Coordinates of C-alpha atoms in Angstrom, one line a residue:
X1 CA -97.0 -78.0 -20.6
X2 CA -95.3 -81.3 -21.4
X3 CA -95.3 -81.7 -25.2
X4 CA -97.7 -84.5 -26.2
X5 CA -99.3 -84.8 -22.7
X6 CA -102.9 -85.7 -22.4
X7 CA -104.9 -84.1 -19.6
X8 CA -107.8 -86.0 -18.1
X9 CA -110.3 -84.6 -15.6
X10 CA -113.2 -85.3 -13.3
X11 CA -116.0 -83.2 -11.9
X12 CA -117.2 -85.4 -9.1
X13 CA -114.3 -85.3 -6.6
X14 CA -112.6 -88.5 -7.7
X15 CA -109.0 -88.7 -8.8
X16 CA -108.7 -88.8 -12.6
X17 CA -107.8 -92.1 -14.2
X18 CA -106.7 -93.2 -17.7
X19 CA -110.3 -93.6 -18.6
X20 CA -111.5 -90.1 -17.4
X21 CA -112.6 -87.6 -20.0
X22 CA -109.9 -85.8 -22.0
X23 CA -109.5 -82.1 -21.7
X24 CA -109.5 -80.4 -25.0
X25 CA -111.7 -77.3 -24.8
X26 CA -112.4 -74.9 -22.0
X27 CA -115.0 -76.0 -19.5
X28 CA -118.0 -73.9 -18.7
X29 CA -118.4 -74.0 -14.9
X30 CA -121.5 -72.3 -13.7
X31 CA -122.5 -74.2 -10.6
X32 CA -120.5 -75.6 -7.6
X33 CA -118.0 -78.0 -9.1
X34 CA -114.9 -80.0 -7.9
X35 CA -112.5 -80.0 -10.9
X36 CA -109.6 -82.4 -10.7
X37 CA -107.0 -83.0 -13.4
X38 CA -103.9 -85.1 -14.1
X39 CA -101.6 -85.3 -17.1
X40 CA -100.4 -88.5 -18.9
X41 CA -97.3 -88.6 -21.2
X42 CA -95.5 -91.5 -22.8
X43 CA -92.6 -92.7 -20.7
X44 CA -93.3 -90.5 -17.8
X45 CA -95.1 -91.0 -14.4
X46 CA -98.6 -89.7 -14.2
X47 CA -98.6 -86.1 -12.8
X48 CA -99.9 -85.2 -9.4
X49 CA -103.6 -84.3 -9.2
X50 CA -104.5 -80.6 -9.5
X51 CA -107.7 -79.7 -7.7
X52 CA -109.9 -76.6 -7.7
X53 CA -113.3 -76.2 -6.0
X54 CA -115.7 -73.6 -7.5
X55 CA -118.3 -72.6 -4.9
X56 CA -121.1 -70.4 -6.1
X57 CA -123.5 -68.1 -4.1
X58 CA -122.2 -69.1 -0.7
X59 CA -122.2 -67.1 2.5
X60 CA -118.7 -65.7 3.4
X61 CA -118.6 -65.0 7.1
X62 CA -115.7 -67.2 8.1
X63 CA -112.6 -68.8 6.7
X64 CA -113.4 -71.7 4.4
X65 CA -112.0 -75.2 4.1
X66 CA -112.9 -77.2 1.0
X67 CA -112.2 -80.9 1.3
X68 CA -112.4 -82.9 -1.9
X69 CA -112.1 -86.7 -2.2
X70 CA -113.6 -89.6 -4.1
X71 CA -117.1 -90.0 -2.8
X72 CA -116.5 -93.7 -2.0
X73 CA -113.8 -92.7 0.5
X74 CA -116.5 -91.1 2.5
X75 CA -119.8 -92.9 1.9
X76 CA -119.1 -96.4 0.4
X77 CA -120.4 -99.2 2.6
X78 CA -117.1 -101.1 2.5
X79 CA -114.4 -98.4 2.4
X80 CA -116.3 -95.2 3.4
X81 CA -114.9 -93.6 6.6
X82 CA -118.0 -91.5 7.2
X83 CA -120.8 -94.1 7.3
X84 CA -121.9 -96.9 9.6
X85 CA -121.2 -99.2 6.6
X86 CA -120.6 -103.0 6.5
X87 CA -116.9 -103.1 7.3
X88 CA -116.9 -101.5 10.8
X89 CA -115.0 -101.8 14.0
X90 CA -116.4 -101.9 17.6
X91 CA -116.4 -98.5 19.2
X92 CA -118.5 -96.1 21.3
X93 CA -122.2 -97.1 20.8
X94 CA -121.6 -100.0 18.4
X95 CA -119.9 -101.2 15.3
X96 CA -119.3 -98.8 12.5
X97 CA -116.9 -97.9 9.7
X98 CA -116.4 -94.5 11.3
X99 CA -114.7 -96.2 14.3
X100 CA -111.9 -97.5 12.0
X101 CA -108.6 -95.7 12.0
X102 CA -108.8 -95.2 8.3
X103 CA -107.0 -92.5 6.3
X104 CA -108.1 -91.6 2.8
X105 CA -106.4 -89.4 0.2
X106 CA -108.0 -86.0 -0.2
X107 CA -107.3 -82.4 -1.2
X108 CA -107.8 -79.4 0.9
X109 CA -108.1 -75.7 -0.1
X110 CA -108.1 -73.1 2.7
X111 CA -109.5 -69.7 2.0
X112 CA -108.7 -66.9 4.5
X113 CA -111.2 -64.2 5.2
X114 CA -109.2 -61.2 4.1
X115 CA -112.0 -58.6 4.3
X116 CA -115.8 -58.7 4.9
X117 CA -117.3 -61.1 2.4
X118 CA -113.9 -61.8 0.6
X119 CA -111.7 -64.9 0.9
X120 CA -108.3 -65.5 -0.5
X121 CA -106.8 -69.0 -1.1
X122 CA -103.8 -69.8 1.1
X123 CA -103.5 -73.5 0.9
X124 CA -104.2 -76.0 -1.9
X125 CA -102.6 -79.5 -1.5
X126 CA -103.2 -83.2 -1.2
X127 CA -103.5 -84.5 2.3
X128 CA -104.6 -87.6 4.3
X129 CA -108.1 -87.4 5.7
X130 CA -109.2 -89.2 8.9
X131 CA -112.0 -88.9 11.3
X132 CA -111.2 -87.6 14.8
X133 CA -112.8 -88.1 18.2
X134 CA -114.3 -90.9 20.1
X135 CA -118.0 -91.0 20.8
X136 CA -118.4 -87.8 18.8
X137 CA -117.9 -89.9 15.6
X138 CA -121.6 -90.9 16.1
X139 CA -122.8 -87.3 15.4
X140 CA -124.0 -86.5 11.8
X141 CA -121.4 -83.8 11.7
X142 CA -118.1 -85.5 12.4
X143 CA -114.6 -84.1 13.2
X144 CA -111.8 -84.5 10.7
X145 CA -108.0 -84.8 11.1
X146 CA -106.0 -83.5 8.2
X147 CA -102.5 -84.8 7.7
X148 CA -99.7 -83.5 5.5
X149 CA -97.4 -86.3 4.3
X150 CA -94.6 -86.6 1.7
X151 CA -96.7 -89.4 0.3
X152 CA -99.2 -86.8 -0.9
X153 CA -96.6 -84.3 -2.0
X154 CA -95.7 -82.1 1.0
X155 CA -94.8 -82.8 4.6
X156 CA -96.4 -79.6 5.9
X157 CA -99.2 -77.2 5.4
X158 CA -97.3 -74.0 5.1
X159 CA -99.5 -71.4 6.6
X160 CA -99.8 -69.6 9.9
X161 CA -103.3 -70.6 10.8
X162 CA -103.3 -69.0 14.3
X163 CA -102.2 -65.4 14.9
X164 CA -101.6 -66.1 18.6
X165 CA -99.1 -68.9 18.0
X166 CA -95.6 -68.6 16.5
X167 CA -95.9 -71.5 14.0
X168 CA -96.0 -70.9 10.3
X169 CA -96.5 -74.6 9.2
X170 CA -98.3 -77.6 10.5
X171 CA -98.1 -81.4 9.8
X172 CA -101.6 -82.0 11.3
X173 CA -104.7 -80.1 12.2
X174 CA -108.1 -81.0 13.5
X175 CA -111.3 -79.6 12.2
X176 CA -113.4 -80.1 15.3
X177 CA -117.2 -80.4 15.3
X178 CA -117.6 -79.0 18.8
X179 CA -116.9 -82.4 20.4
X180 CA -119.4 -83.6 23.0
X181 CA -121.1 -80.1 22.7
X182 CA -122.3 -80.9 19.2
X183 CA -125.0 -80.1 18.2
X184 CA -126.0 -77.8 21.1
X185 CA -122.8 -75.9 21.9
X186 CA -119.9 -75.5 19.6
X187 CA -117.7 -73.3 21.9
X188 CA -117.4 -75.1 25.2
X189 CA -113.9 -76.5 24.8
X190 CA -112.3 -73.4 23.2
X191 CA -114.1 -71.2 25.8
X192 CA -112.7 -73.2 28.7
X193 CA -109.2 -73.2 27.2
X194 CA -109.3 -69.5 26.3
X195 CA -109.7 -68.6 30.0
X196 CA -106.0 -69.5 30.5
X197 CA -104.7 -67.2 27.8
X198 CA -102.2 -64.7 29.2
X199 CA -103.2 -65.6 32.7
X200 CA -102.1 -69.2 33.3
X201 CA -99.0 -71.2 32.5
X202 CA -100.7 -73.9 30.4
X203 CA -100.4 -75.7 27.2
X204 CA -103.6 -74.9 25.3
X205 CA -104.8 -75.6 21.8
X206 CA -105.3 -72.7 19.5
X207 CA -108.7 -72.1 18.1
X208 CA -110.4 -70.4 15.1
X209 CA -113.8 -71.0 13.6
X210 CA -114.2 -71.9 10.0
X211 CA -116.7 -73.5 7.7
X212 CA -116.2 -76.7 5.8
X213 CA -117.4 -77.7 2.4
X214 CA -117.2 -81.5 1.8
X215 CA -117.2 -82.3 -1.9
X216 CA -118.9 -79.0 -2.6
X217 CA -121.6 -79.4 0.1
X218 CA -121.8 -77.1 3.0
X219 CA -120.8 -79.1 6.1
X220 CA -121.2 -76.4 8.8
X221 CA -119.1 -74.6 11.4
X222 CA -115.9 -76.3 12.7
X223 CA -113.1 -75.2 15.0
X224 CA -109.6 -75.3 13.5
X225 CA -107.5 -76.8 16.3
X226 CA -104.0 -77.9 16.9
X227 CA -103.6 -81.6 17.4
X228 CA -102.5 -82.3 21.0
X229 CA -100.0 -85.0 20.1
X230 CA -96.2 -84.9 19.5
X231 CA -96.8 -82.4 16.8
X232 CA -98.0 -79.9 19.4
X233 CA -94.8 -80.1 21.4
X234 CA -92.6 -80.0 18.3
X235 CA -94.4 -76.8 17.1
X236 CA -94.8 -75.0 20.4
X237 CA -91.4 -75.9 21.9
X238 CA -89.1 -76.5 19.0
X239 CA -88.3 -80.0 20.1
X240 CA -87.8 -83.0 17.9
X241 CA -90.0 -86.1 18.5
X242 CA -87.0 -88.1 19.8
X243 CA -86.3 -85.4 22.4
X244 CA -89.3 -85.8 24.6
X245 CA -91.8 -88.3 26.1
X246 CA -95.6 -88.1 26.0
X247 CA -98.0 -90.1 28.1
X248 CA -101.8 -90.2 28.2
X249 CA -104.8 -91.6 30.1
X250 CA -103.8 -94.3 32.6
X251 CA -100.2 -94.3 31.5
X252 CA -100.3 -95.2 27.8
X253 CA -97.2 -94.1 25.8
X254 CA -97.9 -92.0 22.8
X255 CA -94.3 -90.9 22.0
X256 CA -90.8 -91.5 23.3
X257 CA -90.2 -93.8 26.3
X258 CA -92.0 -94.7 29.6
X259 CA -88.7 -94.8 31.5
X260 CA -88.7 -91.3 33.0
X261 CA -92.4 -91.4 33.8
X262 CA -92.2 -94.8 35.4
X263 CA -89.3 -93.6 37.5
X264 CA -91.2 -90.4 38.6
X265 CA -94.5 -92.2 39.4
X266 CA -92.6 -94.9 41.3
X267 CA -90.8 -92.2 43.3
X268 CA -94.2 -90.6 44.2
X269 CA -95.6 -93.9 45.4
X270 CA -92.6 -94.8 47.6
X271 CA -91.9 -91.4 49.1
X272 CA -93.9 -89.0 51.3
X273 CA -94.1 -85.5 49.7
X274 CA -94.9 -84.1 53.1
X275 CA -91.1 -84.2 53.5
X276 CA -89.5 -80.9 52.3
X277 CA -86.7 -82.9 50.7
X278 CA -89.0 -85.1 48.8
X279 CA -91.1 -82.1 47.7
X280 CA -87.9 -80.5 46.4
X281 CA -87.2 -83.6 44.3
X282 CA -90.7 -83.6 42.9
X283 CA -90.4 -79.9 41.9
X284 CA -87.2 -80.8 40.0
X285 CA -89.2 -83.3 37.9
X286 CA -92.6 -81.7 37.7
X287 CA -93.7 -78.1 36.6
X288 CA -95.6 -77.6 39.8
X289 CA -96.9 -74.1 39.0
X290 CA -98.3 -75.3 35.7
X291 CA -99.8 -78.3 37.3
X292 CA -101.6 -76.1 39.9
X293 CA -103.0 -74.0 37.0
X294 CA -104.1 -77.1 35.2
X295 CA -106.0 -78.4 38.3
X296 CA -107.5 -75.0 39.0
X297 CA -108.8 -74.5 35.5
X298 CA -110.2 -78.0 35.2
X299 CA -112.0 -77.8 38.5
X300 CA -113.3 -74.3 38.0
X301 CA -115.0 -75.2 34.7
X302 CA -116.2 -78.5 36.3
X303 CA -114.9 -80.7 33.6
X304 CA -116.4 -84.1 34.6
X305 CA -114.9 -85.9 31.6
X306 CA -111.6 -85.7 33.4
X307 CA -109.2 -86.7 35.0
X308 CA -110.0 -90.4 34.2
X309 CA -110.2 -89.3 30.6
X310 CA -108.7 -86.6 28.3
X311 CA -105.3 -86.4 30.0
X312 CA -102.0 -86.1 28.2
X313 CA -98.6 -84.9 29.6
X314 CA -95.0 -84.7 28.5
X315 CA -91.4 -83.8 29.4
X316 CA -88.2 -83.4 27.5
X317 CA -85.1 -85.6 28.0
X318 CA -82.8 -82.6 28.6
X319 CA -85.0 -81.5 31.6
X320 CA -85.4 -78.0 30.2
X321 CA -89.2 -78.7 30.5
X322 CA -90.3 -80.9 33.4
X323 CA -93.6 -82.8 33.3
X324 CA -96.4 -80.6 31.9
X325 CA -100.1 -81.4 31.3
X326 CA -101.9 -80.4 28.1
X327 CA -105.4 -79.0 27.9
X328 CA -107.7 -81.0 25.6
X329 CA -111.4 -81.9 25.2
X330 CA -113.0 -79.7 27.8
X331 CA -116.4 -80.1 26.3
X332 CA -118.0 -81.1 29.6
X333 CA -117.2 -77.7 31.1
X334 CA -119.9 -75.4 32.5
X335 CA -122.7 -78.0 32.7
X336 CA -125.4 -76.7 35.0
X337 CA -125.8 -80.1 36.7
X338 CA -122.2 -79.7 38.1
X339 CA -122.6 -76.2 39.6
X340 CA -122.6 -77.6 43.2
X341 CA -120.2 -80.5 42.6
X342 CA -117.1 -80.6 44.7
X343 CA -114.5 -80.8 42.0
X344 CA -111.5 -80.9 44.3
X345 CA -113.0 -84.1 45.8
X346 CA -113.8 -85.3 42.3
X347 CA -110.1 -84.9 41.3
X348 CA -108.8 -86.5 44.5
X349 CA -111.1 -89.5 44.1
X350 CA -110.4 -89.9 40.4
X351 CA -108.4 -92.8 39.1
X352 CA -105.2 -92.5 37.1
X353 CA -101.9 -90.7 37.2
X354 CA -103.3 -87.2 37.3
X355 CA -105.2 -87.9 40.5
X356 CA -102.1 -89.7 41.9
X357 CA -99.9 -86.7 41.4
X358 CA -102.5 -84.3 42.9
X359 CA -103.2 -86.5 46.0
X360 CA -99.5 -86.9 46.7
X361 CA -98.9 -83.1 46.4
X362 CA -101.8 -82.3 48.6
X363 CA -99.9 -84.1 51.4
X364 CA -97.4 -81.3 51.4
X365 CA -98.2 -78.1 53.4
X366 CA -96.3 -75.8 51.1
X367 CA -98.1 -77.1 48.0
X368 CA -101.5 -77.0 49.7
X369 CA -101.1 -73.4 50.9
X370 CA -99.7 -72.2 47.6
X371 CA -102.5 -74.0 45.7
X372 CA -105.2 -72.3 47.9
X373 CA -103.6 -68.9 47.4
X374 CA -103.2 -69.4 43.7
X375 CA -106.8 -70.6 43.3
X376 CA -108.0 -67.5 45.3
X377 CA -106.0 -65.2 43.0
X378 CA -107.6 -66.7 39.9
X379 CA -111.1 -66.5 41.4
X380 CA -110.5 -62.8 41.9
X381 CA -109.0 -62.1 38.5
X382 CA -109.1 -64.8 35.8
X383 CA -112.5 -66.2 36.8
X384 CA -114.2 -62.9 37.6
X385 CA -117.7 -62.9 35.9
X386 CA -116.8 -59.9 33.7
X387 CA -113.8 -61.7 32.3
X388 CA -115.5 -65.0 31.7
X389 CA -118.6 -63.4 30.2
X390 CA -116.3 -61.3 28.0
X391 CA -114.7 -64.5 26.7
X392 CA -118.1 -66.1 26.1
X393 CA -119.2 -63.0 24.1
X394 CA -116.0 -62.9 22.1
X395 CA -116.0 -66.5 21.1
X396 CA -119.8 -66.6 20.4
X397 CA -119.5 -63.4 18.4
X398 CA -116.9 -65.1 16.2
X399 CA -119.6 -67.6 14.9
X400 CA -122.9 -65.8 15.6
X401 CA -123.4 -64.5 12.1
X402 CA -122.9 -68.0 10.6
X403 CA -125.2 -69.9 13.0
X404 CA -128.4 -69.5 11.0
X405 CA -126.6 -71.1 7.9
X406 CA -125.2 -73.8 10.1
X407 CA -128.6 -74.5 11.7

């Protein structure tokens, strides 16, 4: 509406430049189109980019994400984040662009399924787009991380994406391709995590299925997931990043300081938890009930990509929350080859801090007895076949109607 402004637009997903076509007359849009526009006016900064995706004749069975960005950001051999390319970094199974930690500017629109066959736009904003995952970056359908930043206009995505979580805005979300289950099983990780809902004291990632359109092309079913980083703790516990520590894998810092964890792990190594006094000290620093539930769930689902991998834990400086482990990447759950595997032995023989804590605690009779009773209770309730199969049916039912299109 600025007097004298010139509006320029593109129809290919790229950000308009000063050489893009000038808007003067209405555009007839009759096929799938990514319309982007910016305004220029003398003496003023160029406007932000406005984006609208027009999708024609698409199935509407699930919520929809439309991601729009310059095609080169995805598929150019030098700067494209989605291709093997010629500017790669060494990673799982070789050198490829997709192993680079590259973020590219993009726009997302999120359409909520408001009634059968009807979607309503809830989000439309510029974001940073990055690939997510490790070896799963090698799959044709790759996971995305979407990041709200002030650089792009807004620090948050202001929408309550998950009805079972209290948050109404997010800085980061992951659009997950099913992880290591791709392309055979899209629901392994959300299924395993869902078993804890309402039954175990665990930090789990919320999940919803959606479909993604990438520059107007159907890109298949994805799981909308919380990011299990400092944003997760901030959102779920109302803490600020400077108020807690987060550690992962073999003791790598992801947020805060290593001081509290180093002190705790050093105490474990130098003291015998068989002593009631030592065990009492451990319980003052570790959420033992939550840790039991964590080990019980991981071993029941037989997640063999753990505990050497996919571990992350945190505590807050005020000690309102003692050390807690987060559930993440349980894609190796329920594999038939692991039906007879002794997962307790697997956990005790594992390398890294998680196995260290478990082995130390198993030296204490009180812990060992309570762990056995807690496991038995879950076997008779949480893990009863009727409950597990009910969860399978519910999660599979959420995407079943979309599977033929995805395939």
